[in-house]
PDB file of C-alpha atoms in Angstrom:
ATOM      1  CA  MET A  12      -0.020  -0.018   0.004  1.00  0.00           C
ATOM      2  CA  LYS A  13       1.352   3.457  -0.833  1.00  0.00           C
ATOM      3  CA  PRO A  14       2.120   5.886   1.986  1.00  0.00           C
ATOM      4  CA  ALA A  15      -0.293   8.485   0.521  1.00  0.00           C
ATOM      5  CA  THR A  16      -3.168   5.980   0.629  1.00  0.00           C
ATOM      6  CA  ILE A  17      -2.403   5.147   4.266  1.00  0.00           C
ATOM      7  CA  VAL A  18      -2.364   8.846   5.224  1.00  0.00           C
ATOM      8  CA  VAL A  19      -5.669   9.513   3.477  1.00  0.00           C
ATOM      9  CA  GLY A  20      -7.164   6.452   5.154  1.00  0.00           C
ATOM     10  CA  ILE A  21      -6.015   7.652   8.558  1.00  0.00           C
ATOM     11  CA  LEU A  22      -7.479  11.107   7.977  1.00  0.00           C
ATOM     12  CA  ILE A  23     -10.828   9.890   6.558  1.00  0.00           C
ATOM     13  CA  ALA A  24     -11.474   7.075   9.069  1.00  0.00           C
ATOM     14  CA  PRO A  25     -12.441   9.399  12.003  1.00  0.00           C
ATOM     15  CA  LEU A  26     -14.706  11.406   9.706  1.00  0.00           C
ATOM     16  CA  LEU A  27     -16.539   8.305   8.564  1.00  0.00           C
ATOM     17  CA  ALA A  28     -16.857   7.041  12.125  1.00  0.00           C
ATOM     18  CA  GLY A  29     -18.289  10.408  13.177  1.00  0.00           C
ATOM     19  CA  CYS A  30     -20.854  10.275  10.359  1.00  0.00           C
ATOM     20  CA  ALA A  31     -21.821   6.718  11.272  1.00  0.00           C
ATOM     21  CA  ALA A  32     -22.311   7.675  14.936  1.00  0.00           C
ATOM     22  CA  LYS A  33     -24.425  10.731  14.117  1.00  0.00           C
ATOM     23  CA  HIS A  34     -28.098  10.112  14.940  1.00  0.00           C
ATOM     24  CA  ASP A  35     -30.649  12.049  12.942  1.00  0.00           C
ATOM     25  CA  LYS A  36     -33.713  13.175  14.839  1.00  0.00           C
ATOM     26  CA  PRO A  37     -36.870  11.525  13.592  1.00  0.00           C
ATOM     27  CA  ALA A  38     -38.978  13.756  11.409  1.00  0.00           C
ATOM     28  CA  ALA A  39     -41.545  15.757  13.303  1.00  0.00           C
ATOM     29  CA  LYS A  40     -44.964  14.175  13.182  1.00  0.00           C
ATOM     30  CA  ILE A  41     -47.378  16.086  10.985  1.00  0.00           C
ATOM     31  CA  CYS A  42     -50.955  15.995  12.143  1.00  0.00           C
ATOM     32  CA  GLN A  43     -53.700  16.602   9.617  1.00  0.00           C
ATOM     33  CA  SER A  44     -56.137  16.799  12.563  1.00  0.00           C
ATOM     34  CA  GLU A  45     -56.103  16.063  16.319  1.00  0.00           C
ATOM     35  CA  ILE A  46     -58.361  14.208  18.700  1.00  0.00           C
ATOM     36  CA  HIS A  47     -58.044  15.233  22.362  1.00  0.00           C
ATOM     37  CA  LEU A  48     -59.164  12.338  24.544  1.00  0.00           C
ATOM     38  CA  ASP A  49     -58.632  14.120  27.793  1.00  0.00           C
ATOM     39  CA  SER A  50     -61.103  16.909  27.004  1.00  0.00           C
ATOM     40  CA  LYS A  51     -64.108  16.847  29.273  1.00  0.00           C
ATOM     41  CA  PRO A  52     -67.174  17.815  27.217  1.00  0.00           C
ATOM     42  CA  GLU A  53     -70.109  15.488  27.756  1.00  0.00           C
ATOM     43  CA  PRO A  54     -72.499  16.014  24.860  1.00  0.00           C
ATOM     44  CA  LEU A  55     -73.828  12.415  25.071  1.00  0.00           C
ATOM     45  CA  GLY A  56     -74.382  12.359  28.813  1.00  0.00           C
ATOM     46  CA  SER A  57     -72.676  12.174  32.175  1.00  0.00           C
ATOM     47  CA  SER A  58     -69.578   9.969  32.316  1.00  0.00           C
ATOM     48  CA  LYS A  59     -70.253   9.472  35.998  1.00  0.00           C
ATOM     49  CA  ALA A  60     -73.806   8.239  35.322  1.00  0.00           C
ATOM     50  CA  LEU A  61     -72.518   5.858  32.640  1.00  0.00           C
ATOM     51  CA  SER A  62     -69.906   4.404  35.006  1.00  0.00           C
ATOM     52  CA  ALA A  63     -72.596   3.895  37.650  1.00  0.00           C
ATOM     53  CA  GLU A  64     -74.826   2.134  35.097  1.00  0.00           C
ATOM     54  CA  PHE A  65     -71.912  -0.118  34.092  1.00  0.00           C
ATOM     55  CA  GLU A  66     -71.737  -1.149  37.767  1.00  0.00           C
ATOM     56  CA  THR A  67     -75.470  -1.821  37.940  1.00  0.00           C
ATOM     57  CA  ALA A  68     -75.511  -3.783  34.648  1.00  0.00           C
ATOM     58  CA  GLY A  69     -72.463  -5.805  35.838  1.00  0.00           C
ATOM     59  CA  HIS A  70     -74.688  -7.404  38.493  1.00  0.00           C
ATOM     60  CA  ARG A  71     -77.555  -8.383  36.171  1.00  0.00           C
ATOM     61  CA  GLU A  72     -78.387 -11.981  35.479  1.00  0.00           C
ATOM     62  CA  GLN A  73     -79.417 -11.426  31.861  1.00  0.00           C
ATOM     63  CA  PRO A  74     -77.361 -10.025  28.955  1.00  0.00           C
ATOM     64  CA  ILE A  75     -78.071  -6.389  28.068  1.00  0.00           C
ATOM     65  CA  SER A  76     -77.295  -4.382  24.959  1.00  0.00           C
ATOM     66  CA  PHE A  77     -74.778  -1.618  25.180  1.00  0.00           C
ATOM     67  CA  GLY A  78     -77.389   0.842  23.883  1.00  0.00           C
ATOM     68  CA  GLU A  79     -79.716  -0.157  26.782  1.00  0.00           C
ATOM     69  CA  VAL A  80     -76.937   0.595  29.249  1.00  0.00           C
ATOM     70  CA  THR A  81     -76.225   4.038  27.786  1.00  0.00           C
ATOM     71  CA  ARG A  82     -79.944   4.925  27.686  1.00  0.00           C
ATOM     72  CA  ALA A  83     -80.403   3.760  31.284  1.00  0.00           C
ATOM     73  CA  ALA A  84     -77.573   6.219  32.149  1.00  0.00           C
ATOM     74  CA  GLY A  85     -79.555   9.037  30.508  1.00  0.00           C
ATOM     75  CA  TRP A  86     -77.299   9.202  27.479  1.00  0.00           C
ATOM     76  CA  SER A  87     -78.248  10.305  23.951  1.00  0.00           C
ATOM     77  CA  ASP A  88     -78.140   7.665  21.221  1.00  0.00           C
ATOM     78  CA  ASP A  89     -76.043  10.048  19.064  1.00  0.00           C
ATOM     79  CA  TRP A  90     -73.134   7.608  18.699  1.00  0.00           C
ATOM     80  CA  ASP A  91     -72.581   4.521  16.553  1.00  0.00           C
ATOM     81  CA  THR A  92     -69.319   2.971  17.661  1.00  0.00           C
ATOM     82  CA  VAL A  93     -67.222   2.641  20.818  1.00  0.00           C
ATOM     83  CA  ILE A  94     -63.535   1.697  20.957  1.00  0.00           C
ATOM     84  CA  ASP A  95     -61.304   0.987  23.937  1.00  0.00           C
ATOM     85  CA  VAL A  96     -58.095   3.037  24.066  1.00  0.00           C
ATOM     86  CA  SER A  97     -55.136   2.125  26.234  1.00  0.00           C
ATOM     87  CA  SER A  98     -51.415   2.846  26.405  1.00  0.00           C
ATOM     88  CA  ALA A  99     -50.466   0.052  23.979  1.00  0.00           C
ATOM     89  CA  MET A 100     -51.969   1.928  21.070  1.00  0.00           C
ATOM     90  CA  ASP A 101     -50.530   4.447  18.625  1.00  0.00           C
ATOM     91  CA  ASP A 102     -52.067   6.882  16.158  1.00  0.00           C
ATOM     92  CA  ASN A 103     -51.955   4.481  13.196  1.00  0.00           C
ATOM     93  CA  TRP A 104     -53.694   1.697  15.086  1.00  0.00           C
ATOM     94  CA  LEU A 105     -56.312   4.049  16.530  1.00  0.00           C
ATOM     95  CA  ASN A 106     -57.032   5.506  13.082  1.00  0.00           C
ATOM     96  CA  LYS A 107     -57.617   2.003  11.819  1.00  0.00           C
ATOM     97  CA  MET A 108     -59.872   1.054  14.757  1.00  0.00           C
ATOM     98  CA  ALA A 109     -61.877   4.298  14.692  1.00  0.00           C
ATOM     99  CA  ASP A 110     -61.825   4.486  10.889  1.00  0.00           C
ATOM    100  CA  THR A 111     -60.523   8.044  11.184  1.00  0.00           C
ATOM    101  CA  PRO A 112     -58.388   9.492   8.407  1.00  0.00           C
ATOM    102  CA  PRO A 113     -54.635   8.725   8.288  1.00  0.00           C
ATOM    103  CA  GLY A 114     -52.722  11.664   9.740  1.00  0.00           C
ATOM    104  CA  THR A 115     -55.116  12.069  12.645  1.00  0.00           C
ATOM    105  CA  CYS A 116     -53.128  12.437  15.858  1.00  0.00           C
ATOM    106  CA  TRP A 117     -54.588  11.206  19.136  1.00  0.00           C
ATOM    107  CA  LYS A 118     -53.655  13.425  22.103  1.00  0.00           C
ATOM    108  CA  GLY A 119     -53.972  12.524  25.781  1.00  0.00           C
ATOM    109  CA  LEU A 120     -53.111   8.857  25.322  1.00  0.00           C
ATOM    110  CA  PRO A 121     -52.119   7.049  28.501  1.00  0.00           C
ATOM    111  CA  PRO A 122     -48.321   7.024  28.801  1.00  0.00           C
ATOM    112  CA  ARG A 123     -46.422   3.880  28.034  1.00  0.00           C
ATOM    113  CA  SER A 124     -44.329   2.705  30.993  1.00  0.00           C
ATOM    114  CA  GLY A 125     -42.178  -0.188  29.919  1.00  0.00           C
ATOM    115  CA  SER A 126     -43.961  -3.494  30.338  1.00  0.00           C
ATOM    116  CA  ASP A 127     -46.468  -2.121  32.873  1.00  0.00           C
ATOM    117  CA  PRO A 128     -49.809  -1.086  31.474  1.00  0.00           C
ATOM    118  CA  ALA A 129     -51.060   2.421  32.179  1.00  0.00           C
ATOM    119  CA  SER A 130     -53.437   2.787  35.077  1.00  0.00           C
ATOM    120  CA  PHE A 131     -56.148   4.322  32.897  1.00  0.00           C
ATOM    121  CA  GLY A 132     -57.598   4.416  29.422  1.00  0.00           C
ATOM    122  CA  TYR A 133     -60.694   5.602  27.564  1.00  0.00           C
ATOM    123  CA  TYR A 134     -63.924   4.351  26.122  1.00  0.00           C
ATOM    124  CA  VAL A 135     -64.219   6.494  22.990  1.00  0.00           C
ATOM    125  CA  PHE A 136     -67.680   7.036  21.522  1.00  0.00           C
ATOM    126  CA  LEU A 137     -67.780   7.940  17.852  1.00  0.00           C
ATOM    127  CA  LYS A 138     -70.428   8.892  15.310  1.00  0.00           C
ATOM    128  CA  ASP A 139     -69.670   8.913  11.593  1.00  0.00           C
ATOM    129  CA  ARG A 140     -65.901   8.552  12.356  1.00  0.00           C
ATOM    130  CA  GLN A 141     -65.927  11.630  14.638  1.00  0.00           C
ATOM    131  CA  VAL A 142     -65.214  11.479  18.372  1.00  0.00           C
ATOM    132  CA  MET A 143     -68.306  12.460  20.302  1.00  0.00           C
ATOM    133  CA  GLN A 144     -67.106  11.778  23.836  1.00  0.00           C
ATOM    134  CA  SER A 145     -64.446   9.880  25.749  1.00  0.00           C
ATOM    135  CA  VAL A 146     -64.961   8.321  29.130  1.00  0.00           C
ATOM    136  CA  THR A 147     -61.963   7.617  31.317  1.00  0.00           C
ATOM    137  CA  TRP A 148     -61.598   4.163  32.840  1.00  0.00           C
ATOM    138  CA  ASP A 149     -59.254   3.292  35.692  1.00  0.00           C
ATOM    139  CA  THR A 150     -57.591  -0.114  36.037  1.00  0.00           C
ATOM    140  CA  GLY A 151     -58.767  -0.395  39.649  1.00  0.00           C
ATOM    141  CA  ASP A 152     -62.457  -0.094  38.800  1.00  0.00           C
ATOM    142  CA  ARG A 153     -62.679  -1.028  35.152  1.00  0.00           C
ATOM    143  CA  VAL A 154     -66.092  -2.648  34.699  1.00  0.00           C
ATOM    144  CA  LEU A 155     -66.439  -2.915  30.905  1.00  0.00           C
ATOM    145  CA  VAL A 156     -63.836  -5.131  29.237  1.00  0.00           C
ATOM    146  CA  PHE A 157     -63.463  -5.395  25.473  1.00  0.00           C
ATOM    147  CA  ARG A 158     -61.922  -8.169  23.481  1.00  0.00           C
ATOM    148  CA  ALA A 159     -58.770  -7.208  21.511  1.00  0.00           C
ATOM    149  CA  ASN A 160     -59.503  -5.095  18.385  1.00  0.00           C
ATOM    150  CA  GLU A 161     -63.206  -4.953  19.221  1.00  0.00           C
ATOM    151  CA  ARG A 162     -65.645  -2.180  18.321  1.00  0.00           C
ATOM    152  CA  LEU A 163     -68.952  -1.960  20.154  1.00  0.00           C
ATOM    153  CA  ALA A 164     -72.293  -0.715  18.823  1.00  0.00           C
ATOM    154  CA  HIS A 165     -75.783  -0.079  20.277  1.00  0.00           C
ATOM    155  CA  GLU A 166     -76.794  -3.674  19.640  1.00  0.00           C
ATOM    156  CA  THR A 167     -73.639  -5.291  21.146  1.00  0.00           C
ATOM    157  CA  MET A 168     -74.734  -7.638  23.875  1.00  0.00           C
ATOM    158  CA  LEU A 169     -72.952  -7.422  27.230  1.00  0.00           C
ATOM    159  CA  ASN A 170     -72.780 -10.244  29.769  1.00  0.00           C
ATOM    160  CA  ALA A 171     -72.241  -9.822  33.476  1.00  0.00           C
ATOM    161  CA  LYS A 172     -69.055 -11.530  34.672  1.00  0.00           C
ATOM    162  CA  SER A 173     -67.746 -11.178  38.208  1.00  0.00           C
ATOM    163  CA  GLY A 174     -69.394  -7.789  38.651  1.00  0.00           C
ATOM    164  CA  GLY A 175     -68.147  -6.487  35.330  1.00  0.00           C
ATOM    165  CA  LEU A 176     -69.370  -6.520  31.745  1.00  0.00           C
ATOM    166  CA  ARG A 177     -67.890  -8.488  28.874  1.00  0.00           C
ATOM    167  CA  THR A 178     -68.902  -9.036  25.275  1.00  0.00           C
ATOM    168  CA  TYR A 179     -68.170 -12.771  25.542  1.00  0.00           C
TER     169      TYR A 179
END
């Protein structure tokens, strides 16, 4: 090997190593629209009344439709779908579940904390792919449990199981 080649190699090697070690920041997320889960408007009805009705329905002996539960809580029927939102979800997955447009950013998601699930989440009520209301659930008193990737509707039947409600 020629001495000039060795010298060039010695001079270029640190530069290449520096470039390889450089970490580019990920591109900033561009949101076409935003959904704020932690906002508190209650256009459908009282979240507290709905949670109380979940408790009552969780002790029934007969199955009950989700629409019957919301109406018993004094809620409007102005919703068509409910999804369950927890810390394991990201914008892309939520847009698929809620059938909201790609580029919609979901704000107020429960934080991810390693392998531990967040201590809260949301039941998100939608109408025509628009969020109408979100109701916070807490792990300690979560009464309504969804199956994975499940969307509920007015006619979804709920079964009482150990004081809670399940769709199975």
